[in-house]
Amino acid sequence: MAAFLYRMGRLAFRRRWTVALVWAAVLAAVGLAGMTAPEAEEEPFSMPGIESQEAFDLMEERFPGAAADGATARVVFVSSNGEKVTAGKNKEAVEAAIAELGDGAQVASIVDPYESGAVSEDGSTAYTTVTYKVDAAGLTDAGRSHLDESLEHARDSGLTVEAGGDAMQDMGGPSGTAEAIGISVAAVVLLITFGSLAAAGLPLLTALIGVGISLFAITALAGPLGLADTTSTVAIMLGLAVGIDYALFIVSRYREERAKGRAAQEAVALATGTAGSAVVFAGLTVVIALAGLSVVGIPMLTEMGLGAAGAVVVGVLIALTLVPAFLGFWPNAILTRKDRKARRAGGTPRETRKVNGGTRWASFVLRRPLPVLLAAVAGLGALALPMTDLQLGMPGDEALSKETTQRRAYDALAEGFGPGFNGPLTVVVDAKGTGDPEAAAETVSERIGGTEGVVSVSPAQFNESGDTAVFSVVPTTAPTDQETKDLVNAIRGDRPGIESEAGAAFEVTGTTAMNIDVSEKVQSALVPYLLVVVGLAVTLLLVVFRSILVPLKAAAGFLLSVLASLGAVVVVFQQGHGADLLGVETTGPIMSLMPIFLVGIVFGLAMDYEVFLVSRMREAYVHGERPAQAVTSGFQHSARVVVAAALIMIAVFSGFIGDSDAMIKMIGFGLASAVLLDAFVVRMAIVPAVLALLGERAWWLPKWLDRILPRVDVEGEALTRPAGAEAEPADKDLART
């Protein structure tokens, strides 16, 4: 591996113009494809293999043209000063609003609350549901403007008018603020780390090129594949973070080799062969973790995982080819000011310092490995404790700010009709082949209506063929309450007896049931996913480090950091501690997809730091140093760069905390906290402490396993050459500063 990458880096350096032009052509090609691609029609959220999705599919099949996935707006009218919405003036205002709302070009239907009985018992509240012919993504600006104007006209009558539903969702794309924040902080960190504008700017430039290629590629494929906006957002997030980090490690190793007196071309080749090997295997672990999300069976997770994995692959390829090429263009500008000054004076650059912050910290841990290990594990364990209170769900309008009309509509409906009214269940009765479909539907309705926890059941509505009925069930509790989940399970548990009595089958669906099913599917998929991803990654690390205990220690450290980060997410987003500081106005259950997605990304990133840090320790050990000395050497060369890489990732992820999308905000916080804990607690404290306690045993590998494992030479043992063995080439390009 190291020898192959050595040759690749050397070739990229020598053929730098060709490499740069090839990447420019790739960027131009995918850019043109992305800009000319038709606008993507985002497909509705789907979850194969769960009852609520099967019932939804049955509704679409048996009720053709009913726009089962059409956008809806639930408009709530509340009277003031103790008046009733059924009073003459108020009723006229409501009916006028309904007439105006129903006049929209994309409106499929609207329900009169006075005819459907959608008026609260005290007469203070009424609501209507506007159903559209298209889904939320298909609503035009004119359609949204018509809805907003109709609501304003209704408010002029003196009524309190609010609206919720997916038709009210903000469909605007990402603002780019998060990326700008991340790039700005990354630039500062790089400048402090390298002390050179050129050295700081190169990783940023190559990372932006990689993100541009990935983003344009996803945009070009979004239409044919129906990719969601979150696919590109997550790809940008990870592509930017790993792109900067991977280039950072190549540039850092290049400067280290130049400081030893190596020629520019040789330093580039060695940096690509050694640090590049770590980049390859670190990238592979991230790709494995992201691509592994496909095994969960959730299309949205699969899209996000594969899109982000593609961005990581692009980042790795650019680090191995374009970064060496750029180093060929500016071989001396990347160096520190003192090194450049020494070269101009004809002297030799200074050797890498033997004592720095990394060595001092490593020495501290090596003197007190057990106390450091116990303190780190105890701290992460304390942070992980809130995980025991984890509640999964898919927060809706109740999680929005009280300043939004959606949240006010939610609260008004809960006050006027009860908390369960915001999350009705939809029951689909399949009476095909039944002698009396109406009697069958009535039996199912009566039996479910008699279940404890049910407030009311709406009249059944049949399709044109008369073989399928649909009715709504209103629970007594809110959509995210545990009692509502228990009710859904109770109805499904009574299914055999109800179906036997009715002679027809039924299924439970609706947003509330869908969220419950999604949560259960994610929870059941978490353990198999962990087994697949951790198993593959541990096998990969076994090949890299040729050790049994180091990969196992890496996996255990990851579990600690991911559990602690999930605990932090629960503390803020579920329990509400410190939520105001992050702009989280309302707390609730953690999004169902959050834990498994966080696990996938954090595992890949955790292995990044493991590979970068421990590979330098392994390199020193292979070259003859004692275990404790190898730990110190690894920290001497890698600690500062790992810290810089972690700070960059934290900055990039933290920028997304300000996103308006609740899932992106939560992912940004979760990833930022996970990187913070993994880099500074697990890799910087637990790793050296464990290696110090294990000593020689850390690098033990059975002889039979050593014989069958492939040798990849990540340490670059085959590349070892004495410093200054190669004189500076007389290439005019290399004289540039």
XYZ file of C-alpha atoms in Angstrom:
737
model
C 0.000 0.000 0.000
C 2.657 2.508 1.065
C 4.858 1.772 -1.972
C 1.925 2.155 -4.370
C 0.845 5.454 -2.813
C 4.475 6.615 -2.791
C 4.584 6.176 -6.560
C 1.182 7.833 -6.925
C 2.295 10.888 -4.945
C 5.531 11.120 -6.906
C 3.660 10.887 -10.214
C 1.103 13.518 -9.133
C 3.964 15.835 -8.175
C 5.735 15.390 -11.518
C 2.546 15.537 -13.606
C 0.937 18.267 -11.536
C -0.483 20.170 -14.502
C -2.125 17.039 -15.862
C -3.603 16.132 -12.477
C -4.912 19.657 -11.900
C -6.480 19.809 -15.374
C -8.124 16.403 -14.929
C -9.773 17.487 -11.672
C -10.771 20.808 -13.249
C -12.395 18.880 -16.097
C -14.225 16.623 -13.632
C -15.495 19.650 -11.702
C -16.621 21.338 -14.928
C -18.353 18.190 -16.204
C -20.320 17.432 -13.038
C -20.989 21.154 -12.581
C -22.557 21.352 -16.026
C -24.552 18.177 -15.362
C -25.777 19.512 -12.039
C -26.753 22.961 -13.344
C -28.611 21.564 -16.369
C -30.301 18.704 -14.515
C -34.099 18.960 -14.165
C -35.389 19.981 -10.775
C -35.785 16.969 -8.544
C -39.267 15.898 -7.561
C -38.739 14.765 -4.023
C -40.413 11.446 -3.346
C -42.561 11.068 -0.218
C -41.060 9.449 2.842
C -41.496 5.686 2.713
C -40.600 2.831 5.007
C -40.880 -0.632 3.406
C -41.735 -3.548 5.639
C -43.916 -1.844 8.261
C -47.685 -2.049 8.656
C -48.380 1.668 8.395
C -46.577 1.844 5.031
C -48.439 -1.210 3.715
C -51.756 0.371 4.737
C -50.756 3.622 3.059
C -49.893 1.751 -0.137
C -53.262 -0.022 -0.004
C -55.037 3.320 0.276
C -53.251 4.619 -2.810
C -54.183 1.457 -4.697
C -57.857 1.334 -3.688
C -58.505 5.095 -3.730
C -56.945 6.131 -7.073
C -56.750 9.863 -7.625
C -57.428 10.594 -3.970
C -53.930 12.076 -3.530
C -53.102 10.037 -0.472
C -49.751 11.779 -0.361
C -51.158 15.209 -1.181
C -50.176 18.126 1.017
C -52.640 19.202 3.679
C -53.231 22.375 5.648
C -55.334 22.174 8.783
C -56.750 25.646 9.399
C -58.005 26.399 12.912
C -60.520 29.146 13.764
C -60.772 30.292 17.393
C -63.303 32.840 18.588
C -62.392 35.520 21.125
C -64.039 37.075 24.185
C -66.075 33.981 24.984
C -67.913 34.043 21.668
C -68.682 30.936 19.639
C -67.551 30.189 16.116
C -71.139 29.138 15.400
C -72.416 32.676 16.042
C -73.723 34.511 12.988
C -70.843 36.912 12.299
C -68.137 34.395 13.139
C -69.796 31.668 11.101
C -69.985 33.970 8.095
C -66.287 34.771 8.446
C -65.372 31.079 8.646
C -67.501 30.192 5.611
C -65.977 33.071 3.633
C -62.485 31.842 4.534
C -63.374 28.297 3.482
C -64.677 29.545 0.138
C -61.476 31.513 -0.453
C -59.211 28.668 0.664
C -60.998 26.227 -1.635
C -60.515 28.517 -4.628
C -56.790 27.707 -4.953
C -55.623 26.240 -8.247
C -53.904 23.243 -6.596
C -56.622 22.565 -3.989
C -58.221 19.123 -4.311
C -60.846 19.448 -1.563
C -61.825 21.346 1.577
C -64.175 20.310 4.358
C -66.877 22.537 5.851
C -66.508 22.269 9.644
C -70.200 22.914 10.231
C -71.233 20.033 7.997
C -68.546 17.613 9.216
C -69.000 18.442 12.915
C -65.474 19.817 13.258
C -66.510 22.219 16.028
C -65.414 21.820 19.650
C -67.996 21.041 22.354
C -67.756 24.526 23.847
C -68.149 26.069 20.391
C -64.960 28.119 20.680
C -62.928 26.307 18.035
C -63.506 24.939 14.556
C -61.146 23.607 11.934
C -61.067 22.694 8.277
C -58.648 20.541 6.313
C -57.437 21.723 2.918
C -56.156 18.858 0.759
C -53.967 19.574 -2.254
C -53.512 17.694 -5.520
C -49.737 17.588 -5.044
C -47.385 16.867 -2.173
C -45.704 19.607 -0.139
C -42.688 19.747 -2.449
C -44.995 20.201 -5.451
C -46.808 23.250 -4.097
C -46.021 26.294 -6.218
C -45.177 29.721 -4.873
C -48.588 30.868 -6.099
C -50.274 28.073 -4.141
C -48.438 28.965 -0.950
C -49.127 32.665 -1.432
C -52.832 31.954 -1.906
C -52.896 30.001 1.359
C -51.088 32.752 3.278
C -53.301 35.504 1.857
C -56.465 33.564 2.684
C -55.321 33.176 6.280
C -54.595 36.913 6.568
C -58.028 37.819 5.175
C -59.663 35.478 7.693
C -57.729 37.099 10.551
C -59.074 40.496 9.518
C -62.509 39.316 10.663
C -61.379 39.264 14.306
C -60.974 35.503 14.603
C -57.733 33.867 15.647
C -56.688 31.854 12.614
C -53.719 29.477 12.603
C -52.651 26.703 10.247
C -50.553 23.551 10.472
C -49.794 20.586 8.260
C -47.110 19.833 5.706
C -48.430 22.497 3.325
C -47.059 25.055 5.780
C -43.531 23.652 5.732
C -40.712 25.945 4.673
C -39.386 24.340 1.503
C -36.454 26.719 1.118
C -33.038 25.203 0.539
C -30.003 25.503 2.787
C -28.779 29.052 3.293
C -25.072 28.237 3.307
C -24.560 29.937 6.686
C -23.454 26.705 8.351
C -20.855 26.033 5.681
C -19.543 29.603 5.927
C -19.161 29.329 9.713
C -17.374 25.990 9.441
C -14.993 27.188 6.736
C -14.184 30.394 8.636
C -13.312 28.563 11.841
C -11.391 25.923 9.901
C -9.326 28.661 8.240
C -8.387 30.129 11.619
C -7.459 26.711 13.045
C -5.344 25.870 9.995
C -3.585 29.222 10.120
C -2.717 28.740 13.796
C -1.596 25.154 13.190
C 0.600 25.832 10.166
C 1.522 29.499 10.592
C 1.311 29.933 6.829
C -1.487 31.262 4.641
C -0.561 28.891 1.822
C -0.497 25.844 4.103
C -3.817 26.864 5.639
C -5.432 27.650 2.316
C -4.470 24.455 0.473
C -6.649 22.053 2.554
C -9.540 24.499 2.309
C -9.175 24.812 -1.452
C -8.990 21.071 -2.106
C -11.876 20.369 0.301
C -14.076 22.935 -1.459
C -13.241 21.381 -4.830
C -14.227 17.959 -3.482
C -17.465 19.272 -1.965
C -18.279 21.042 -5.232
C -17.839 17.833 -7.214
C -19.934 15.837 -4.741
C -22.695 18.436 -4.544
C -22.994 18.796 -8.323
C -23.033 15.018 -8.716
C -25.825 14.639 -6.155
C -27.774 17.453 -7.817
C -27.455 15.743 -11.197
C -28.689 12.449 -9.721
C -31.392 13.958 -7.508
C -34.006 13.951 -10.279
C -33.581 10.368 -11.528
C -33.141 8.954 -8.021
C -35.565 11.228 -6.143
C -32.974 12.284 -3.561
C -34.034 14.415 -0.603
C -32.455 17.767 0.292
C -30.928 16.185 3.406
C -28.783 13.970 1.152
C -26.820 16.943 -0.168
C -26.736 18.640 3.245
C -25.129 15.640 4.952
C -22.759 15.122 2.006
C -21.604 18.739 2.306
C -21.226 18.383 6.068
C -19.055 15.277 5.914
C -17.298 16.049 2.639
C -16.094 19.382 3.972
C -14.977 17.948 7.305
C -13.042 14.934 6.022
C -11.773 16.795 2.944
C -10.042 19.382 5.118
C -8.770 16.778 7.565
C -7.333 14.398 4.958
C -5.510 17.209 3.153
C -4.330 18.478 6.533
C -2.616 15.177 7.316
C -0.879 15.000 3.932
C 0.360 18.600 4.170
C 1.490 18.135 7.768
C 3.511 15.026 6.897
C 4.990 16.816 3.873
C 6.241 19.665 6.074
C 7.652 17.145 8.515
C 9.615 15.405 5.757
C 10.873 18.722 4.377
C 12.045 19.659 7.870
C 14.200 16.520 7.803
C 15.973 17.844 4.716
C 14.172 15.868 2.043
C 13.700 17.165 -1.468
C 10.226 18.438 -2.317
C 9.387 15.582 -4.677
C 10.634 12.956 -2.245
C 8.784 14.599 0.657
C 5.522 14.570 -1.304
C 5.992 10.921 -2.229
C 6.769 9.938 1.375
C 3.850 11.959 2.744
C 1.481 10.280 0.291
C 2.919 6.850 1.043
C 2.673 7.166 4.828
C -0.001 9.703 5.759
C -1.805 8.760 2.539
C -2.059 5.149 3.715
C -3.723 6.352 6.911
C -6.064 8.496 4.809
C -7.071 5.486 2.698
C -7.906 3.277 5.652
C -9.532 6.074 7.615
C -11.674 6.863 4.576
C -12.548 3.194 4.183
C -13.854 3.000 7.746
C -16.031 6.077 7.163
C -17.343 4.655 3.876
C -18.087 1.293 5.516
C -20.036 2.999 8.302
C -22.014 5.210 5.904
C -22.687 2.599 3.237
C -23.657 0.209 6.031
C -26.726 2.360 6.666
C -28.212 0.568 3.655
C -28.704 -2.591 5.737
C -31.275 -0.797 7.892
C -33.773 -0.831 5.024
C -34.837 2.808 5.289
C -34.616 4.522 1.859
C -33.950 7.957 3.359
C -31.031 6.648 5.440
C -29.684 4.723 2.463
C -29.699 7.869 0.302
C -28.026 9.982 2.979
C -25.434 7.309 3.747
C -24.471 6.590 0.139
C -24.410 10.291 -0.767
C -22.094 11.087 2.140
C -19.956 8.001 1.400
C -19.493 9.238 -2.158
C -18.355 12.630 -0.828
C -15.810 10.876 1.422
C -14.457 8.833 -1.514
C -13.985 12.042 -3.505
C -12.203 13.592 -0.512
C -9.794 10.640 -0.290
C -8.998 10.708 -4.023
C -8.336 14.443 -3.949
C -6.065 14.104 -0.907
C -3.999 11.443 -2.703
C -3.719 13.188 -6.078
C -4.656 16.851 -6.128
C -2.951 17.746 -2.848
C 0.431 16.332 -4.026
C -0.043 18.170 -7.329
C -0.664 21.478 -5.574
C 2.368 20.854 -3.385
C 4.308 20.615 -6.636
C 3.106 24.071 -7.642
C 4.018 25.656 -4.288
C 6.621 23.384 -2.639
C 8.194 26.068 -0.446
C 5.223 28.350 0.162
C 3.706 25.579 2.311
C 6.674 25.628 4.696
C 6.931 27.743 7.814
C 8.415 31.215 7.555
C 11.602 30.094 9.344
C 12.047 27.144 7.001
C 11.546 29.307 3.919
C 14.030 31.842 5.271
C 16.564 29.089 5.961
C 16.239 27.739 2.428
C 16.701 31.158 0.866
C 19.859 31.545 2.938
C 21.069 28.151 1.707
C 20.773 26.480 5.097
C 18.991 23.352 6.267
C 15.453 23.585 7.715
C 15.037 22.931 11.380
C 14.355 19.373 12.474
C 10.985 18.547 13.959
C 10.958 19.370 17.664
C 11.510 16.440 19.996
C 9.459 17.940 22.819
C 6.112 19.586 22.268
C 2.659 19.656 23.790
C 1.893 16.186 22.462
C 4.932 14.588 24.066
C 4.311 16.351 27.378
C 0.700 15.135 27.442
C 1.728 11.598 26.485
C 4.331 11.572 29.247
C 1.704 12.709 31.749
C -0.672 9.871 30.753
C 2.111 7.280 30.681
C 3.010 8.156 34.287
C -0.603 7.844 35.473
C -2.374 5.507 33.025
C -4.850 3.960 35.454
C -6.186 7.203 37.028
C -6.497 8.810 33.584
C -8.340 5.768 32.214
C -10.729 5.573 35.157
C -11.468 9.311 35.094
C -12.137 9.300 31.341
C -14.378 6.239 31.457
C -16.276 7.581 34.472
C -16.838 10.935 32.776
C -18.123 9.378 29.563
C -20.263 6.968 31.570
C -21.875 9.864 33.438
C -22.654 11.613 30.149
C -24.114 8.399 28.760
C -26.528 7.874 31.679
C -29.345 10.003 30.162
C -29.428 7.453 27.319
C -31.515 5.279 29.630
C -34.291 7.872 29.267
C -34.084 7.965 25.451
C -37.483 8.340 23.776
C -37.661 7.972 20.017
C -40.248 9.561 17.772
C -40.742 11.923 14.867
C -41.555 15.329 16.390
C -44.112 17.322 14.450
C -45.614 20.767 14.877
C -45.458 20.441 18.660
C -41.654 20.719 18.436
C -41.757 24.047 16.606
C -41.387 27.484 18.143
C -44.494 28.985 19.737
C -43.984 31.925 17.424
C -44.950 29.804 14.415
C -48.527 29.445 13.238
C -48.078 25.661 13.022
C -47.323 25.396 16.737
C -50.202 27.735 17.661
C -52.561 25.672 15.493
C -51.377 22.514 17.242
C -51.992 24.025 20.684
C -55.420 25.383 19.688
C -56.569 21.974 18.444
C -55.262 20.264 21.577
C -57.118 22.746 23.788
C -60.347 22.637 21.810
C -60.557 18.941 20.938
C -58.086 17.144 23.205
C -54.370 16.273 22.896
C -55.003 13.167 20.775
C -56.720 15.143 18.070
C -53.364 16.205 16.610
C -52.359 12.600 15.983
C -55.385 10.614 14.765
C -54.892 7.034 13.654
C -56.126 5.946 10.241
C -57.653 2.482 9.953
C -57.922 0.868 6.511
C -60.430 -2.004 6.257
C -59.845 -4.402 3.371
C -63.299 -5.905 2.822
C -62.579 -7.277 -0.640
C -64.297 -10.639 -1.018
C -66.545 -9.971 1.968
C -70.285 -10.457 1.514
C -71.252 -7.275 3.376
C -68.364 -4.746 3.370
C -70.377 -2.088 5.229
C -71.208 -4.469 8.066
C -67.566 -5.578 8.238
C -66.326 -1.986 8.437
C -68.919 -1.159 11.093
C -67.828 -4.127 13.212
C -64.178 -3.092 13.018
C -65.129 0.501 13.844
C -67.235 -0.485 16.876
C -64.626 -2.828 18.288
C -61.800 -0.280 17.929
C -64.038 2.509 19.240
C -64.553 0.485 22.416
C -60.821 0.215 23.089
C -59.607 2.034 26.181
C -57.832 5.228 25.185
C -60.039 6.025 22.164
C -62.054 9.258 22.206
C -63.976 8.919 18.964
C -64.162 7.120 15.637
C -65.209 8.888 12.432
C -67.759 7.432 9.969
C -66.197 5.038 7.484
C -65.632 6.253 3.938
C -65.666 3.698 1.107
C -63.909 3.728 -2.237
C -65.839 3.605 -5.522
C -65.595 -0.185 -5.659
C -67.056 -0.424 -2.177
C -64.499 -2.978 -1.017
C -62.241 -0.732 1.100
C -63.150 1.577 3.959
C -61.129 4.218 5.813
C -61.938 5.859 9.148
C -60.054 7.911 11.744
C -59.504 7.060 15.401
C -58.791 9.888 17.852
C -56.740 8.842 20.935
C -57.055 10.482 24.330
C -53.328 11.241 24.463
C -50.868 13.265 22.383
C -49.082 11.724 19.368
C -45.722 11.370 21.129
C -47.061 10.005 24.438
C -46.248 6.437 25.450
C -49.971 5.836 26.030
C -50.635 6.464 22.335
C -48.032 3.871 21.387
C -49.641 1.428 23.823
C -53.020 2.104 22.185
C -51.690 1.290 18.703
C -50.159 -1.923 20.010
C -53.421 -2.807 21.791
C -55.502 -2.341 18.624
C -53.079 -4.454 16.615
C -52.957 -7.019 19.390
C -56.759 -7.424 19.231
C -56.622 -7.817 15.443
C -57.154 -11.617 15.250
C -60.409 -11.449 17.238
C -61.709 -8.345 15.440
C -60.936 -9.728 11.976
C -62.538 -13.055 12.847
C -65.722 -11.318 13.960
C -65.829 -8.863 11.038
C -64.713 -11.268 8.331
C -62.367 -8.594 6.927
C -58.762 -7.523 7.459
C -57.632 -4.100 8.662
C -54.399 -2.177 9.163
C -53.500 0.905 11.206
C -51.632 3.796 9.608
C -51.461 7.597 9.758
C -48.609 9.868 10.798
C -48.697 8.773 14.425
C -48.686 5.051 13.598
C -45.977 5.619 10.978
C -43.742 7.321 13.550
C -44.270 4.478 16.013
C -43.449 1.854 13.389
C -40.366 3.740 12.214
C -39.058 3.998 15.780
C -39.513 0.278 16.355
C -37.860 -0.634 13.062
C -34.867 1.595 13.766
C -34.448 0.135 17.248
C -34.611 -3.427 15.924
C -32.086 -2.620 13.164
C -29.523 -0.948 15.445
C -27.891 -4.123 16.780
C -27.557 -5.854 13.362
C -26.170 -2.619 11.926
C -23.602 -2.330 14.697
C -22.545 -5.955 14.208
C -22.054 -5.492 10.469
C -20.272 -2.133 10.601
C -18.147 -2.744 13.691
C -17.253 -6.238 12.453
C -16.049 -4.968 9.076
C -14.183 -2.024 10.565
C -12.478 -4.137 13.259
C -11.370 -6.543 10.530
C -9.969 -3.619 8.544
C -8.123 -2.263 11.584
C -6.796 -5.762 12.272
C -5.101 -5.639 8.880
C -3.855 -2.074 9.422
C -2.389 -2.474 12.913
C -1.709 -6.239 12.907
C -2.972 -6.456 16.465
C -5.920 -8.098 18.192
C -6.328 -5.713 21.103
C -5.880 -2.353 19.322
C -8.957 -2.783 17.059
C -11.046 -4.057 19.976
C -9.930 -1.100 22.068
C -10.856 1.216 19.185
C -14.368 -0.266 18.972
C -14.855 -0.027 22.748
C -13.756 3.608 22.731
C -16.209 4.333 19.954
C -19.083 2.833 21.945
C -18.196 5.059 24.885
C -18.068 8.228 22.788
C -21.259 7.520 20.830
C -23.250 6.655 23.960
C -21.977 9.803 25.673
C -22.882 11.951 22.649
C -26.361 10.425 22.508
C -26.676 11.164 26.215
C -25.802 14.791 25.484
C -28.464 14.888 22.754
C -31.046 13.565 25.223
C -30.022 16.144 27.839
C -30.499 19.064 25.435
C -33.191 18.048 22.949
C -35.328 15.820 25.165
C -34.799 17.056 28.718
C -34.232 20.679 27.714
C -31.076 21.487 29.712
C -29.244 24.230 27.829
C -31.759 24.067 24.985
C -32.210 27.855 24.930
C -28.517 28.343 24.196
C -28.885 26.312 20.992
C -32.161 27.867 19.899
C -34.202 24.770 20.791
C -37.434 26.247 22.096
C -39.408 23.028 22.491
C -38.112 19.644 23.600
C -39.544 16.232 22.888
C -38.621 12.760 21.707
C -35.412 12.260 19.763
C -35.952 11.708 16.048
C -36.159 8.002 15.284
C -33.457 8.092 12.623
C -31.045 10.100 14.776
C -29.382 7.325 16.861
C -28.579 4.963 14.003
C -27.424 7.784 11.728
C -25.268 9.252 14.484
C -23.788 5.825 15.194
C -22.866 5.372 11.532
C -21.149 8.711 11.079
C -19.474 8.842 14.496
C -18.042 5.360 14.084
C -16.387 6.339 10.824
C -15.011 9.588 12.220
C -13.840 7.917 15.437
C -11.850 5.433 13.401
C -10.335 8.393 11.516
C -8.602 9.627 14.648
C -7.730 6.095 15.683
C -5.959 5.424 12.387
C -4.165 8.782 12.238
C -2.931 8.662 15.824
C -2.192 4.987 16.346
C -0.637 4.474 12.902
C 2.187 6.834 13.938
C 2.615 4.827 17.140
C 2.656 1.615 15.127
C 5.176 3.153 12.724
C 7.501 4.043 15.599
C 7.072 0.582 17.166
C 7.832 -1.192 13.885
C 10.952 0.932 13.479
C 12.325 -0.325 16.799
C 10.982 1.904 19.579
C 9.694 0.463 22.862
C 5.895 0.548 23.397
C 5.920 3.532 25.765
C 8.383 5.406 23.586
C 6.236 4.635 20.512
C 3.207 6.189 22.226
C 5.218 9.344 22.901
C 6.481 9.434 19.305
C 2.958 9.059 17.995
C 1.788 12.012 20.064
C 4.855 14.049 19.124
C 4.040 13.838 15.422
C 0.237 13.531 15.427
C -1.302 15.127 18.521
C -1.253 18.713 17.245
C -2.630 17.726 13.865
C -5.333 15.491 15.360
C -6.389 18.342 17.648
C -6.562 20.709 14.677
C -8.526 18.146 12.648
C -10.968 17.634 15.515
C -11.461 21.373 16.012
C -12.169 21.746 12.293
C -14.755 18.960 12.352
C -16.371 20.403 15.461
C -16.546 23.803 13.772
C -18.090 22.369 10.598
C -20.684 20.342 12.486
C -21.473 23.113 14.969
C -22.354 25.416 12.091
C -25.316 23.165 11.285
C -26.801 23.640 14.763
C -28.256 26.908 13.453
C -30.124 25.123 10.632
C -33.910 25.488 10.656
C -34.389 21.766 9.936
C -34.805 20.026 13.301
C -33.069 16.837 12.154
C -30.044 18.694 10.738
C -29.811 20.783 13.939
C -29.841 17.639 16.060
C -27.336 15.846 13.826
C -25.003 18.864 13.904
C -25.046 18.978 17.709
C -24.704 15.219 18.055
C -21.748 15.022 15.675
C -19.980 18.033 17.189
C -20.287 16.635 20.720
C -19.266 13.142 19.552
C -16.104 14.428 17.849
C -15.268 16.528 20.908
C -15.589 13.543 23.236
C -13.967 11.015 20.933
C -10.962 13.112 19.938
C -10.149 14.713 23.282
C -11.260 12.038 25.754
C -11.134 8.679 23.992
C -8.221 9.110 21.565
C -6.169 11.572 23.599
C -6.665 10.005 27.050
C -8.088 6.489 26.923
C -5.950 5.298 23.971
C -2.523 6.157 25.457
C -3.633 4.970 28.893
C -4.738 1.572 27.578
C -1.607 1.182 25.433
C 0.562 2.061 28.432
C -1.158 -0.589 30.549
C -0.930 -3.224 27.811
C 2.694 -2.583 26.853
C 4.027 -5.184 24.375
C 0.710 -7.065 24.520
C -0.992 -4.214 22.662
C 0.776 -5.288 19.449
C 0.371 -9.032 19.913
C -0.929 -11.061 16.979
C -1.063 -14.864 16.776
C 1.496 -16.230 14.322
C -1.098 -18.178 12.350
C -3.166 -15.010 11.914
C -0.075 -13.003 11.016
C 0.617 -15.443 8.181
C -2.841 -15.213 6.594
C -3.454 -11.483 6.970
C -2.448 -9.392 3.944
C 0.445 -7.001 4.500
C -0.385 -3.418 3.575
C 2.665 -1.641 5.062
C 0.750 1.374 6.364
C 3.843 2.331 8.373
C 5.873 2.864 5.189
C 8.657 0.555 6.346
C 9.655 -0.079 2.729
C 10.024 3.659 2.177
C 12.534 4.377 4.946
C 15.440 6.412 3.618
C 18.060 8.494 5.376
C 17.327 12.166 5.591
C 18.907 14.245 2.899
C 19.573 11.225 0.701
C 18.218 13.057 -2.271
C 19.412 16.484 -3.260
C 17.061 19.257 -4.212
C 16.230 18.914 -7.932
C 17.220 21.710 -10.221
C 13.638 22.364 -11.231
C 12.830 26.022 -11.603
C 9.259 25.409 -10.492
C 10.535 24.227 -7.120
C 12.338 27.486 -6.468
C 9.033 29.238 -6.042
C 8.074 30.486 -2.648
